Short mmCIF file of C-alpha atoms and ligand atoms in Angstrom, two decimals:
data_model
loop_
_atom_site.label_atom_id
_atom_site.label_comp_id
_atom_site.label_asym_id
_atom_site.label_seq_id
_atom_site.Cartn_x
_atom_site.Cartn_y
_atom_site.Cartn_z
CA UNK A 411 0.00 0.00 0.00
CA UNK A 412 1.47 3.40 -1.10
CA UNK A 413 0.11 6.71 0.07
CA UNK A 414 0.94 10.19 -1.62
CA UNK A 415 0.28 13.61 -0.57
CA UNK A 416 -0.63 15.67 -3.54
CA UNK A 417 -1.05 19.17 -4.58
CA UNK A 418 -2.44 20.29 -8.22
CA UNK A 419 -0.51 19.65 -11.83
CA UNK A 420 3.07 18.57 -10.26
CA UNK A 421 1.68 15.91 -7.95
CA UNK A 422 -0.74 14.72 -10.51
CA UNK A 423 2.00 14.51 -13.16
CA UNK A 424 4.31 12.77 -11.02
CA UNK A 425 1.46 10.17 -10.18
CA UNK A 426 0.93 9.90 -13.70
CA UNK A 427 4.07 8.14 -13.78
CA UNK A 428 3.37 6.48 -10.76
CA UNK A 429 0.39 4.15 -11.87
CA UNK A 430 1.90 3.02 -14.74
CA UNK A 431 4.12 0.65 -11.82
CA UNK A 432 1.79 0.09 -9.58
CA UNK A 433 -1.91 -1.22 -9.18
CA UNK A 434 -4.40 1.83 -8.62
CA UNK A 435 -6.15 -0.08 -5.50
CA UNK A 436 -2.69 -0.19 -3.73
CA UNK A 437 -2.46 4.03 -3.83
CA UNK A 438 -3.99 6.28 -1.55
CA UNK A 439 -3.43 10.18 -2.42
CA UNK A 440 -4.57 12.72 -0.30
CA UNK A 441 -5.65 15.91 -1.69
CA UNK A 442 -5.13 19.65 -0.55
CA UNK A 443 -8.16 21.29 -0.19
CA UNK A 444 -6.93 24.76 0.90
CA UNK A 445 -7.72 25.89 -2.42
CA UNK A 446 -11.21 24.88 -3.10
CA UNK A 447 -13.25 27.94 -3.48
CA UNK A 448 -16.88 28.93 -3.99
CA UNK A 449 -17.93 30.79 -6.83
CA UNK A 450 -21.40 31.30 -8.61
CA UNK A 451 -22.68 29.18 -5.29
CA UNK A 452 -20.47 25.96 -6.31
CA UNK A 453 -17.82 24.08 -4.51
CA UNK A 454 -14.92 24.09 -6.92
CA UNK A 455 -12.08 21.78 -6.01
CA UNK A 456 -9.36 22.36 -7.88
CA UNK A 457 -6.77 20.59 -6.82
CA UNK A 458 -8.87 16.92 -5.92
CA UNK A 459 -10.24 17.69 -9.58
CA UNK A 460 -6.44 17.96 -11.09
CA UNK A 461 -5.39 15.03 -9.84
CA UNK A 462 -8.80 12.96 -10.54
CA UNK A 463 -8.82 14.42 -14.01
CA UNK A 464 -4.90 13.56 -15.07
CA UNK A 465 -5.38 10.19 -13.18
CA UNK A 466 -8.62 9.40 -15.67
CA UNK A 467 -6.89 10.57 -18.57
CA UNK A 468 -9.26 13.62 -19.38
CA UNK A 469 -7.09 16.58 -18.29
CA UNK A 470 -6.21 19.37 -20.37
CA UNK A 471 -2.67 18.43 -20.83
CA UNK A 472 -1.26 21.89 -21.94
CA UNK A 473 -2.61 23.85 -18.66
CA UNK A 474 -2.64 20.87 -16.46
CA UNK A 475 -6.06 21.45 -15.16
CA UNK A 476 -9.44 21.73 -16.02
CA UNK A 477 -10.81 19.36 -18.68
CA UNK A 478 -9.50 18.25 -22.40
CA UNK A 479 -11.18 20.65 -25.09
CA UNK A 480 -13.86 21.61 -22.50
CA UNK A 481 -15.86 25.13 -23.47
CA UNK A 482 -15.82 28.11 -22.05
CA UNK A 483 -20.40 29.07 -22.86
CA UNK A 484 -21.40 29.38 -19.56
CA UNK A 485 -18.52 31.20 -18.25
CA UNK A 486 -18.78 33.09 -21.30
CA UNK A 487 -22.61 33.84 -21.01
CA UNK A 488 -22.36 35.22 -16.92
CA UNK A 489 -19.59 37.55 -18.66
CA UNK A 490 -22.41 39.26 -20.75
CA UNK A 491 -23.86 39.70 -17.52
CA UNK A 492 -21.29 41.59 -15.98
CA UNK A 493 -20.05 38.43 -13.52
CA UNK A 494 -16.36 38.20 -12.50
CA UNK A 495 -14.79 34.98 -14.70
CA UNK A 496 -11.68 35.49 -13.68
CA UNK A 497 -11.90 31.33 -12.89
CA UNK A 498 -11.88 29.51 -16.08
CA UNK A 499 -14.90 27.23 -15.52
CA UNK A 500 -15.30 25.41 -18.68
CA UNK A 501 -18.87 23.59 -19.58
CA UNK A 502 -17.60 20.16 -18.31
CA UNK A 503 -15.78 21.10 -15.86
CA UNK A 504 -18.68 22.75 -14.65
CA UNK A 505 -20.83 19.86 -14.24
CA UNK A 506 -18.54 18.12 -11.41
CA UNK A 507 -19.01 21.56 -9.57
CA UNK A 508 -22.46 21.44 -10.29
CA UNK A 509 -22.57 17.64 -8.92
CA UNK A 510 -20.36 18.09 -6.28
CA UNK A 511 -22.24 21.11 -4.85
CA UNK A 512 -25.72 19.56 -5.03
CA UNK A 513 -24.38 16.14 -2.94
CA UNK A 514 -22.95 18.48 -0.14
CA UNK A 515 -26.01 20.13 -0.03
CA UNK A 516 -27.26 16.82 0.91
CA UNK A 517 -25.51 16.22 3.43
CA UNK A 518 -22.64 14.12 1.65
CA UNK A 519 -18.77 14.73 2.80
CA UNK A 520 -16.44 16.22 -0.05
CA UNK A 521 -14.53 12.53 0.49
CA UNK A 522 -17.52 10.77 -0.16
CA UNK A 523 -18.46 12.96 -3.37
CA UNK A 524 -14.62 12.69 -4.45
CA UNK A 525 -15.12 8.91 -4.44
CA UNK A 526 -18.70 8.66 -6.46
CA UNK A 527 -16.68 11.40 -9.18
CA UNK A 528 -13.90 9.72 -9.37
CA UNK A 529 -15.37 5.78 -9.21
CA UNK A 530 -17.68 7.38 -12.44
CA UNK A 531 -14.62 7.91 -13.94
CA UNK A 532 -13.34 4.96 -14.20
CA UNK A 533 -10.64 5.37 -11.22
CA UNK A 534 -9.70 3.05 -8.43
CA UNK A 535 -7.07 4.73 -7.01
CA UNK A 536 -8.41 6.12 -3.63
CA UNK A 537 -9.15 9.72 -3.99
CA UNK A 538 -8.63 11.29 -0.72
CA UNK A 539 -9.50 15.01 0.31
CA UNK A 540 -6.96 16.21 2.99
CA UNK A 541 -10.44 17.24 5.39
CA UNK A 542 -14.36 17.04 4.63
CA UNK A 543 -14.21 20.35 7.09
CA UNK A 544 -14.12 23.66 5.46
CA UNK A 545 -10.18 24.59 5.15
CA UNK A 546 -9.25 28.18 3.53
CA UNK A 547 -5.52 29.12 2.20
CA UNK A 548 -5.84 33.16 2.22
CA UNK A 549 -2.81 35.14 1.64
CA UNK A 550 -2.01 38.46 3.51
CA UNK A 551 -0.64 40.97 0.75
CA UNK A 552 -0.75 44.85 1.13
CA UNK A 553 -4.54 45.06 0.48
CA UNK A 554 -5.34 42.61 2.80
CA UNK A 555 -6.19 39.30 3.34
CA UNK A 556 -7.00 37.43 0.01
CA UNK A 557 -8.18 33.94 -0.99
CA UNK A 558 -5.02 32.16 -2.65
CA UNK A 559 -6.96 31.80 -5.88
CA UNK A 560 -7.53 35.29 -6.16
CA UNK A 561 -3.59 35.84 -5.35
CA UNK A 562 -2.89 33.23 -7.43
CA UNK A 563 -5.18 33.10 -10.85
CA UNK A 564 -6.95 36.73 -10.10
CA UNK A 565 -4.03 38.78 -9.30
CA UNK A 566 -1.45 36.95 -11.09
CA UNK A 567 0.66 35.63 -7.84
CA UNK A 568 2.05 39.60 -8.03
CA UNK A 569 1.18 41.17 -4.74
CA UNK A 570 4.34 40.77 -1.93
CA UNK A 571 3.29 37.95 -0.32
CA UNK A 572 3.64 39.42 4.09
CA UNK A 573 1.99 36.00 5.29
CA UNK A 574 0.06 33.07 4.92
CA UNK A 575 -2.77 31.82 6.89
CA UNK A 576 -4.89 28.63 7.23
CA UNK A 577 -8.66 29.44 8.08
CA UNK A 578 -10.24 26.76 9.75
CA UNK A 579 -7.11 24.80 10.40
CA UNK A 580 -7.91 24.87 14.44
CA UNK A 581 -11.07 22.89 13.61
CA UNK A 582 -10.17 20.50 10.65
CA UNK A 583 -9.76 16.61 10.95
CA UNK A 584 -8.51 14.50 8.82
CA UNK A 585 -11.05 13.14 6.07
CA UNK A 586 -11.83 9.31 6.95
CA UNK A 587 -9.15 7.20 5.88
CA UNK A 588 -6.49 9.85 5.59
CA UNK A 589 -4.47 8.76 9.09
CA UNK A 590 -5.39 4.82 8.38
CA UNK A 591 -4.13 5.41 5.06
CA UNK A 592 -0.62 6.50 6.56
CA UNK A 593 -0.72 4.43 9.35
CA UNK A 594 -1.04 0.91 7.05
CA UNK A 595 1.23 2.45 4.00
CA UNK A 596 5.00 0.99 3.59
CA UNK A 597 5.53 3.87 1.32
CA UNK A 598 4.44 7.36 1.72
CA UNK A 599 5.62 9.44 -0.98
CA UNK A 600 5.31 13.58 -0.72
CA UNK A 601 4.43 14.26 -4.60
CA UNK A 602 6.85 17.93 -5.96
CA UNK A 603 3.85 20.28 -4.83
CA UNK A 604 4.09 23.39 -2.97
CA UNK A 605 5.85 23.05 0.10
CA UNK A 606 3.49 25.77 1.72
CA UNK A 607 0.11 26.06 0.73
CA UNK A 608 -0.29 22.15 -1.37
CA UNK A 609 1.73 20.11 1.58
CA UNK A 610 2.06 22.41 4.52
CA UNK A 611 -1.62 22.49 4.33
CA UNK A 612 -2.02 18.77 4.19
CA UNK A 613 0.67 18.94 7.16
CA UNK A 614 -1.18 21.29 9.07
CA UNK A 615 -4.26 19.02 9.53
CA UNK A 616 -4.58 18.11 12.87
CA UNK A 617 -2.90 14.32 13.46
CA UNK A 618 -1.39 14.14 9.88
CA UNK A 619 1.75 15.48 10.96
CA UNK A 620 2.10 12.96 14.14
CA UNK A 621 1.17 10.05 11.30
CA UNK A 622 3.21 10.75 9.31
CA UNK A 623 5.66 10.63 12.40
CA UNK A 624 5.02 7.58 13.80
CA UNK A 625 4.33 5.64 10.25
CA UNK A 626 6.11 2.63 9.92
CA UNK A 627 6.15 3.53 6.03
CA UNK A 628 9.25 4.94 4.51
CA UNK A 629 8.76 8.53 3.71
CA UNK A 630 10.18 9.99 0.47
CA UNK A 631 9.63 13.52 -0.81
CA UNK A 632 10.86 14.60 -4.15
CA UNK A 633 11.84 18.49 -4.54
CA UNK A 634 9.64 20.71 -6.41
CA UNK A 635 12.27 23.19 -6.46
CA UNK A 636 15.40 23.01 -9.13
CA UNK A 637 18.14 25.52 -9.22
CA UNK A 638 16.44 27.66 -6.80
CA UNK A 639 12.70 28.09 -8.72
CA UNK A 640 9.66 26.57 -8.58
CA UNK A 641 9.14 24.11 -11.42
CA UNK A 642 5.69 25.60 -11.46
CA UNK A 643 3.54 28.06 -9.29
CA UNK A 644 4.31 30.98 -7.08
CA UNK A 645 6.29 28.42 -4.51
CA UNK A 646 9.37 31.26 -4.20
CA UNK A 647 7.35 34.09 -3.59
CA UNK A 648 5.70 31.77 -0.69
CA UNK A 649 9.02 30.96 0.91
CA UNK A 650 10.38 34.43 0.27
CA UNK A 651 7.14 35.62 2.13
CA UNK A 652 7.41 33.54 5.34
CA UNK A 653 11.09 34.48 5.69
CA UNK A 654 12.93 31.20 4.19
CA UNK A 655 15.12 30.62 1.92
CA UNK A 656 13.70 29.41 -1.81
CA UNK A 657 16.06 26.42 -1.90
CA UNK A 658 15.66 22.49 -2.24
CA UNK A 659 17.30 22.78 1.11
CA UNK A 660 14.50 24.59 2.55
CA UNK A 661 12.05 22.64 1.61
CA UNK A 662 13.81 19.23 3.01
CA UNK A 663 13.95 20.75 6.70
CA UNK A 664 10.55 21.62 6.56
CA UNK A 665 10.09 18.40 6.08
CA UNK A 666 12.75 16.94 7.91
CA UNK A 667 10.92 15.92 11.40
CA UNK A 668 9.42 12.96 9.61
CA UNK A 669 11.31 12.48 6.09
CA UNK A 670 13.34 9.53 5.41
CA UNK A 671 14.48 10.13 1.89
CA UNK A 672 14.41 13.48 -0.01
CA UNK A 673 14.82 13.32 -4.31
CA UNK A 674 17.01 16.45 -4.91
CA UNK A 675 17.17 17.32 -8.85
CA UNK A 676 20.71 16.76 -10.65
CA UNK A 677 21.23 20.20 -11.08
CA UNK A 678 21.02 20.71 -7.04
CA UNK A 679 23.58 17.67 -6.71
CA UNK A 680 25.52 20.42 -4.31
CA UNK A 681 22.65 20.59 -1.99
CA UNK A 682 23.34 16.60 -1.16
CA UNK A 683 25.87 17.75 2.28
CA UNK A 684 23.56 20.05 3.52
CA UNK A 685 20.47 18.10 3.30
CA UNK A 686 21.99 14.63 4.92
CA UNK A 687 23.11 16.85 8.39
CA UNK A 688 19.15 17.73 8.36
CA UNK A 689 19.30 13.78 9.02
CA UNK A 690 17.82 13.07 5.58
CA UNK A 691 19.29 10.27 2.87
CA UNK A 692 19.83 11.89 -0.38
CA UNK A 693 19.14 10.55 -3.96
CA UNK A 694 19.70 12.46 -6.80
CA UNK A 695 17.89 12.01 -9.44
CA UNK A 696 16.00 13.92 -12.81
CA UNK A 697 12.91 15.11 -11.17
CA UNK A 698 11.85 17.35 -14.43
CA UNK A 699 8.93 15.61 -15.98
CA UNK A 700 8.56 16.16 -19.52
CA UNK A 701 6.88 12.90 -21.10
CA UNK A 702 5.97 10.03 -19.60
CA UNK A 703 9.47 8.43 -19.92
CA UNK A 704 10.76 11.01 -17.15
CA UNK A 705 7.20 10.64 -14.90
CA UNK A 706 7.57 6.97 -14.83
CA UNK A 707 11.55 7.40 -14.60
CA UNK A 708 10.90 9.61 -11.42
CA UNK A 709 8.39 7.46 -10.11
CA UNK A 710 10.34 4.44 -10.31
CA UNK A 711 13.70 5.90 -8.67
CA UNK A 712 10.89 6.97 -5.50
CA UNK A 713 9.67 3.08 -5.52
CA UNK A 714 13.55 2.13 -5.48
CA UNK A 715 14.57 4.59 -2.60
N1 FO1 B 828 -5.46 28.15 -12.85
C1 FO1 B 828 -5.23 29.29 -13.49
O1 FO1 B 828 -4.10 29.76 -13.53
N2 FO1 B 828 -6.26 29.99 -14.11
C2 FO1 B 828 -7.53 29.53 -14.10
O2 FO1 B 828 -8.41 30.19 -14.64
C3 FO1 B 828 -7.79 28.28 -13.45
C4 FO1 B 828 -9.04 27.70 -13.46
C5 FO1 B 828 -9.23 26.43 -12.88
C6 FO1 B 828 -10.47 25.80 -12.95
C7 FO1 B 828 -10.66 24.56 -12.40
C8 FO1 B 828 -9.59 23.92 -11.75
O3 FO1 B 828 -9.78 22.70 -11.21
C9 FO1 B 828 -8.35 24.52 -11.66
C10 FO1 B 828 -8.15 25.77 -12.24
N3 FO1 B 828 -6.91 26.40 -12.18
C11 FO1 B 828 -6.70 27.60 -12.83
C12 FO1 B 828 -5.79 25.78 -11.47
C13 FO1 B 828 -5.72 26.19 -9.99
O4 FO1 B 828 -5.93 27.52 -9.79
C14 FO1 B 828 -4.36 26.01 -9.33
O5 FO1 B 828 -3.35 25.61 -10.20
C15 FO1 B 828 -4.39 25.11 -8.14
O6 FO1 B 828 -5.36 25.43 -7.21
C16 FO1 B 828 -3.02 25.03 -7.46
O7 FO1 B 828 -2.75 23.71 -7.41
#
């Protein structure tokens, strides 16, 4: 049994790789849901829908999200009106937010929704959001506090990041079968995401943290930063904002209470010393995922660690 914490497109491209080795009922990955968002009344995902969408084979490839050659009419027709589409919600897309929303409002948990969408498409990997309890990433910029979408897709990740914060964190638990999944794992991997707001929200769930702790399972993160950027997202302005450095470095000792093995990219082979004093093993290895050669590549050297 393998579990994987996952944010949006890196996590789900590195998984990509990872099912092609091993059976989809023997992986557990669970989700951020600091970034879910409401907008036009629906519960939009994003994240839980990247990775359930590359998993089934119907992302849009290019952007890594939303769905292959999806329309834009709706979002297009509440423009006429005057809405704010600053969210591209295509047509398809649409309808899992539609779905999704109208379940909740039935009293169904986002985990149990997350399993009927993704069982419908075809999936059994298990699906996991991080919490079923409401969970907001906001960032605080120099107009204030802001939901990270709208730093993010709205504002264009431009705004000096002064802070981070986790709304609802006090109150969140685990989703069911998020600490089990750790607990009974011999392999939990932490997918190239965002060290702050993908898996420091994911780490910030109550009992996750002490899991992932006192797991039997090896623990193996792979870096999603190379030469000192992001492969993708705002992850440096993140780490610049909360005062650390934007180095592979940086993110192993955040991780470093409960990591066994970090995957630092060959071009941050010089990293290796300072990393294995954090009491971390080293591999180095190509962790840029262009086709599916390097995804399974990547995913392979994690199994082998
Ligand atoms: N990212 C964007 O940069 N622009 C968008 O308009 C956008 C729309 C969107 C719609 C559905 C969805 O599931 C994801 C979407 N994303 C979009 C991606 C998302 O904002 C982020 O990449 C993740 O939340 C971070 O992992």
């Amino acid at each position: 049994m393998i579990t994987a914490l996952a944010g949006g497109v890196g996590a789900a491209r590195f998984l990509t790789g990872l099912v092609r080795l091993v059976e989809g009922k023997d992986l557990s990955v669970i989700v951020n849901t600091g970034d879910d968002i409401e907008l036009f009344g629906l519960h939009i995902s994003p994240d839980v829908d990247i990775v359930t969408y590359t998993l089934a084979g119907i992302v849009d490839d290019e952007k890594g999200w939303g769905v292959r050659g999806d329309t834009f009419r709706c979002l297009e027709a509440i423009k006429k009106f005057g809405g704010e589409a600053w969210f591209n919600l295509g047509d398809r897309d649409l309808a899992t937010h539609m779905f999704r929303t109208a379940l909740l409002k039935n009293g169904f948990k986002l985990s149990e929704v997350t399993t009927q969408v993704s069982h419908a498409l075809g999936l059994d990997v298990a699906i996991l959001p991080m919490t079923d309890d409401k969970f907001e990433t906001r960032i605080v910029t120099e107009s204030g506090s802001v939901h990270f979408q709208e730093y993010l897709v709205k504002r264009g990740a431009e705004d000096e990041v002064l802070g981070v914060e986790f709304v609802g964190v006090e109150k969140a638990k685990p989703a069911a079968g998020v600490v089990k999944s750790i607990m009974e794992s011999q392999l939990v991997v932490i997918c190239p995401s965002n060290p702050i707001v993908s898996i420091g929200t994911i780490l910030a769930v109550k009992g996750i943290r002490d899991a992932l702790r006192f797991t039997n399972a090896k623990k193996v993160a792979i870096s999603p930063i190379v030469a000192g950027a992001p492969i993708k997202g705002p992850a440096d302005k993140l780490l610049r904002g909360l005062d650390l450095e934007v180095s592979a470095y940086s993110v192993a000792k955040l991780y470093s209470d409960f990591l066994d093995t970090f995957i630092l990219d060959t071009a941050d082979s010089a990293e290796r010393g300072r990393i294995e004093k954090l009491g971390v093993e080293v591999k180095v290895a190509n962790t840029i995922m262009k086709s599916l050669k390097d995804k399974t590549e990547l995913a392979r050297t994690v199994l082998e660690a």
